[in-house]
GROMACS .gro file of C-alpha atoms in nm:
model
  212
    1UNK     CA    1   0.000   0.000   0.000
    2UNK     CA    2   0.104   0.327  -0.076
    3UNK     CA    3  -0.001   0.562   0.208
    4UNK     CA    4   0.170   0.895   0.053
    5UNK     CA    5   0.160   1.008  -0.294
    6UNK     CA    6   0.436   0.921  -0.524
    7UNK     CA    7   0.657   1.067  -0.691
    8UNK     CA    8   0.737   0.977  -1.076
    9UNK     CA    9   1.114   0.846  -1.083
   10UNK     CA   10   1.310   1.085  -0.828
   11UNK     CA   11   1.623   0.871  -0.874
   12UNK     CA   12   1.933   0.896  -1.098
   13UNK     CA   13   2.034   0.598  -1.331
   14UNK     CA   14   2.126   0.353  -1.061
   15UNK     CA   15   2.474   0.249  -1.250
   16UNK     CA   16   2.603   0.673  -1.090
   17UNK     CA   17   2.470   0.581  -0.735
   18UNK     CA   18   2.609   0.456  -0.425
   19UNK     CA   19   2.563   0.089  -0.358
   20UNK     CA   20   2.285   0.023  -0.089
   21UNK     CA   21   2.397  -0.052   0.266
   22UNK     CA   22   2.352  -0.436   0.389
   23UNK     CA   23   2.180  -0.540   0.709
   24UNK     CA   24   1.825  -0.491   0.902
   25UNK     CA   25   1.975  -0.218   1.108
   26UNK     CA   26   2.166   0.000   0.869
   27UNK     CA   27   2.190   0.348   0.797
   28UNK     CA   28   1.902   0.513   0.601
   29UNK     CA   29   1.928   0.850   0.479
   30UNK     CA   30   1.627   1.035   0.379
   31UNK     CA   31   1.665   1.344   0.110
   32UNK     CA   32   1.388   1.587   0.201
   33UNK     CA   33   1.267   1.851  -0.012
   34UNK     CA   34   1.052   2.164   0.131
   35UNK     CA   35   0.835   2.292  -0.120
   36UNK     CA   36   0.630   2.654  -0.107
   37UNK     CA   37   0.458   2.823  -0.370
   38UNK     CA   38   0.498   2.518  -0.620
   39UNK     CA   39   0.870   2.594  -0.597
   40UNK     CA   40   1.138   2.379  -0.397
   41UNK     CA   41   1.295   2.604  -0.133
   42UNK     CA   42   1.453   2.393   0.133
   43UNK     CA   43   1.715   2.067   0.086
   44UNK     CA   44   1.776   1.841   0.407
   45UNK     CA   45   1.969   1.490   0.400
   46UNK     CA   46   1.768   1.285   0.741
   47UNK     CA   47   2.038   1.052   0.835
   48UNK     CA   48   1.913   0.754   1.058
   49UNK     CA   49   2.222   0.606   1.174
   50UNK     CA   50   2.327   0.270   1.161
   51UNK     CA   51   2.154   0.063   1.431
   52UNK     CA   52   1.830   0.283   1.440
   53UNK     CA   53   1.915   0.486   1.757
   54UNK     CA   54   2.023   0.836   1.638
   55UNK     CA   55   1.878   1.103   1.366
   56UNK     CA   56   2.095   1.336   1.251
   57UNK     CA   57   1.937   1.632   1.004
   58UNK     CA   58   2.216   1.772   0.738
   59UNK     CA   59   2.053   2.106   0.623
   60UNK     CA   60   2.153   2.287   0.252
   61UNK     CA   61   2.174   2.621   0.277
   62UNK     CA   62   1.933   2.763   0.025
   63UNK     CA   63   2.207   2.908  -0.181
   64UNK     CA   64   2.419   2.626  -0.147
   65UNK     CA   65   2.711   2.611  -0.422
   66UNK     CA   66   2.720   2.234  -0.440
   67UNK     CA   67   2.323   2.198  -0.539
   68UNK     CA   68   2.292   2.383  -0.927
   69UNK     CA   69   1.941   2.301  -0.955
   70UNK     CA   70   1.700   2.187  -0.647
   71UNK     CA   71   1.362   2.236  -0.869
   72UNK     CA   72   1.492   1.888  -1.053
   73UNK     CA   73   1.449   1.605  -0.788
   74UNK     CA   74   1.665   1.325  -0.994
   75UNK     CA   75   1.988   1.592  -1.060
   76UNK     CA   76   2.019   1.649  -0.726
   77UNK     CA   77   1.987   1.331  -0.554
   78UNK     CA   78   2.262   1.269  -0.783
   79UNK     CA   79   2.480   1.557  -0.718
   80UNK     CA   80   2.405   1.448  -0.332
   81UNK     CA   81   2.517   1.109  -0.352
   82UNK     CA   82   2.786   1.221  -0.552
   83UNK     CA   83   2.913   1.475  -0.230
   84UNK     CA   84   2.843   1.277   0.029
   85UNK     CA   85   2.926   0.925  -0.140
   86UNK     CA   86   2.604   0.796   0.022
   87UNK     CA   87   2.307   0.624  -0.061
   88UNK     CA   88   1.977   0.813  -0.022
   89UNK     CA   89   1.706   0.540   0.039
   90UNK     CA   90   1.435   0.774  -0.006
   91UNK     CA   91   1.332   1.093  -0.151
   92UNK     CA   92   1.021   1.304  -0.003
   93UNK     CA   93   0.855   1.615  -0.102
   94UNK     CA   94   0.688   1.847   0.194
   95UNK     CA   95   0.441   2.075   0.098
   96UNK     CA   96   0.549   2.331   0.344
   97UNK     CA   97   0.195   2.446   0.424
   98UNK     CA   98   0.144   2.176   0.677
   99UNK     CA   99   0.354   2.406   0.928
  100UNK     CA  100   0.007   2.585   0.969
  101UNK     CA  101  -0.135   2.251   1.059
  102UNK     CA  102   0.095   2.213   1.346
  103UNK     CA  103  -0.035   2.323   1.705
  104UNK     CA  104   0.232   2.550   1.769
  105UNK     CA  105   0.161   2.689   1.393
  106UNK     CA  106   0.480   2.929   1.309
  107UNK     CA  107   0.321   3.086   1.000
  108UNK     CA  108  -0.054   3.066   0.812
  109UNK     CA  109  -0.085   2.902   0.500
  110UNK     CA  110  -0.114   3.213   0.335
  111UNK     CA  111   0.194   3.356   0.428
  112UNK     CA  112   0.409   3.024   0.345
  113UNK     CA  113   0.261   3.127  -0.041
  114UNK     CA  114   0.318   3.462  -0.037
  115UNK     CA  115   0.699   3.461   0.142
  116UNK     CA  116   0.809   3.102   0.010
  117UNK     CA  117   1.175   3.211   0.001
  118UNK     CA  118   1.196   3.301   0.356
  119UNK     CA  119   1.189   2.949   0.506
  120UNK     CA  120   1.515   2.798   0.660
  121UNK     CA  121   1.569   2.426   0.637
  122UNK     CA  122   1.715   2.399   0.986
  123UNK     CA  123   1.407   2.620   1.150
  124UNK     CA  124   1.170   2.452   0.952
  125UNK     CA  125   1.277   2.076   1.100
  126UNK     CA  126   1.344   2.197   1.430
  127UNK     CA  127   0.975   2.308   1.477
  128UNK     CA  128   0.829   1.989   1.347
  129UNK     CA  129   1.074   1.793   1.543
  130UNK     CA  130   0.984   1.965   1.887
  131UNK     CA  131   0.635   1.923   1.771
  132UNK     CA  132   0.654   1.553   1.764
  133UNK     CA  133   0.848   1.509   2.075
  134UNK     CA  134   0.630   1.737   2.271
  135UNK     CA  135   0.332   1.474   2.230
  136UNK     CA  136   0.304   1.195   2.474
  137UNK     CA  137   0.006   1.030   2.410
  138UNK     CA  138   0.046   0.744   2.120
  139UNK     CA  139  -0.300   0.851   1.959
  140UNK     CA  140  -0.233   1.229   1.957
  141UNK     CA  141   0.105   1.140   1.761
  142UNK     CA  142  -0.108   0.915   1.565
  143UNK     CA  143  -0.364   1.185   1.453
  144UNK     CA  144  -0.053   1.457   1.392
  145UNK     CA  145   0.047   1.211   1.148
  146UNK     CA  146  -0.219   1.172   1.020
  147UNK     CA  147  -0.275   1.530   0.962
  148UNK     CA  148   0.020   1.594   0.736
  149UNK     CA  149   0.021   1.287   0.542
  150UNK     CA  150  -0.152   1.486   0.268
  151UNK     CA  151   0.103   1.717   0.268
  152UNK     CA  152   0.372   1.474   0.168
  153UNK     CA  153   0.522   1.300  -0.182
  154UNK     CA  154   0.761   1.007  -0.149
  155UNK     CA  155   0.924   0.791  -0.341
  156UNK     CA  156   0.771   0.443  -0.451
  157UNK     CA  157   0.998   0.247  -0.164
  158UNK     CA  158   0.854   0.397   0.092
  159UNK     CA  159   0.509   0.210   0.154
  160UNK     CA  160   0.307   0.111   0.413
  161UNK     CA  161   0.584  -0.240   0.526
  162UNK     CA  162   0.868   0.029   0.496
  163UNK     CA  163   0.718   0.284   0.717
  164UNK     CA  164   0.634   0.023   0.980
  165UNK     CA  165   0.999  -0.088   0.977
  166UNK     CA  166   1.085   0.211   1.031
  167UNK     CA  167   0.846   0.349   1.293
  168UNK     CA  168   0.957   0.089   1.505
  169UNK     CA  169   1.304   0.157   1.477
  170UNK     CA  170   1.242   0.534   1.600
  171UNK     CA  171   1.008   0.480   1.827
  172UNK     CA  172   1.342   0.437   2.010
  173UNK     CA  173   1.525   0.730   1.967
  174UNK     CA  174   1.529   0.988   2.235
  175UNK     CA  175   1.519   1.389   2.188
  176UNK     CA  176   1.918   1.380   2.314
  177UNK     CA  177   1.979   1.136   1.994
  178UNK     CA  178   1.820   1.386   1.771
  179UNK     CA  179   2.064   1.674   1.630
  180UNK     CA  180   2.115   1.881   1.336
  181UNK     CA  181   2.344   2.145   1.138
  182UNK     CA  182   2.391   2.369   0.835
  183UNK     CA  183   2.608   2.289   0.551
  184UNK     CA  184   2.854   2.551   0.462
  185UNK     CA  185   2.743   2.738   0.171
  186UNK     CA  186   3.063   2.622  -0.047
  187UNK     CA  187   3.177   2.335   0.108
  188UNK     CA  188   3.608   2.234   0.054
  189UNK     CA  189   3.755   1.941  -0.021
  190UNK     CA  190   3.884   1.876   0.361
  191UNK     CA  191   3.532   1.924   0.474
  192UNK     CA  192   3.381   1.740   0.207
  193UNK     CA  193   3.603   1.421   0.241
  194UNK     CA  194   3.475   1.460   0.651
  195UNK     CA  195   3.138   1.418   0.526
  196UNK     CA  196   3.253   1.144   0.315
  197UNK     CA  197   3.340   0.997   0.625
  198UNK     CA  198   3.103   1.069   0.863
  199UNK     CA  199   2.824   0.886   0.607
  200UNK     CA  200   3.086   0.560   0.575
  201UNK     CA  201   3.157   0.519   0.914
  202UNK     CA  202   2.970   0.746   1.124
  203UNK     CA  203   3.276   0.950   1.269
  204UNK     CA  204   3.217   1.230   1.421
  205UNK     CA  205   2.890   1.144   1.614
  206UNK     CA  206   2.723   1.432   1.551
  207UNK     CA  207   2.726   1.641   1.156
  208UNK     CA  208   2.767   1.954   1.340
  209UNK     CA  209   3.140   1.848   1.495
  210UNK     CA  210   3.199   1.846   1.091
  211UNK     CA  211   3.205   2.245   1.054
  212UNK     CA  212   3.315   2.353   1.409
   0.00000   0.00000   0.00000
């Protein structure tokens, strides 16, 4: 079953990508898009570390020099993978109008159309992330999710046995194994081969250790 729409082919030829990781419990990395006004404005890699106990949330800045064109979902999984020498599993596109659905609503729906350049990737995650951990009760979580389903695309992988495989693999993470941090605009080839790193072995802990 297909819970979310899909999106029509968001990969690269698979013969340029990554190989995929091996085992139950191994790193997945998510590329997010944030889309406002029919335009993508926001680029975040979720990385679920391997063994299913940490997120970590790599956010593009939006006028990142290693990104030449975020409207076309295929190029720049590509030009990801191709940075980071990682896999992305999956690829999903968030309307970013559901922030007006959240309880703690940052912004009306209106303005998110009429100011869509004005959202930051990092602030953006960080409010739906404190959102999420703020609720307690399982079937208050349940209904938040299912109040912004409609606002997300995702690739064909990602159906209804792949999201149960991985909702019980978070259900374990805590708010202390949950970071984040910004790429730098123009990243060099010291940091980049750090990032290399970080996705093959998962050294430093944290992304943000990265660009101290």
């Amino acid at each position: 079953m297909q819970p979310l729409e899909v999106l029509d082919d968001p990969f690269p030829a698979e013969e340029v990508r990554p190989e995929a990781a091996d085992g139950g419990r191994s790193a997945v990395n998510f590329l997010v898009f944030g889309e406002a006004a029919s335009s993508h404005q926001t680029l975040s890699i979720f990385h679920l570390a391997e063994g299913r106990r940490r997120i970590d949330i790599l956010n593009f800045p939006q006028d990142s020099a290693d990104i030449t064109d975020i409207q076309d979902i295929p190029t720049t999984v590509q030009q990801v993978e191709d940075l980071t020498q990682a896999r992305m599993e999956h690829v999903m596109l968030w309307d970013l109008e559901f922030l007006a659905e959240l309880e703690s609503a940052p912004i009306s729906a209106e303005e998110v159309a009429k100011h869509p350049e004005a959202f930051d990737a990092d602030a953006v995650w960080t409010t739906v992330l404190q959102e999420a951990l703020d609720v307690q009760d399982p079937g208050q979580l349940t209904t938040l999710a299912s109040t912004l389903t409609p606002y997300v695309a995702a690739d064909s992988g990602l159906n209804t046995r792949r999201m149960t495989d991985l909702a019980r693999s978070l259900r374990h993470i805590s708010p202390e194994n949950i970071g984040s941090c910004e790429l730098p605009q123009d990243l060099t080839s010291a940091q980049q081969a750090g990032l290399v790193e970080y996705f093959a072995s998962g050294t430093p802990r944290w992304c943000a250790e990265l660009f101290e």
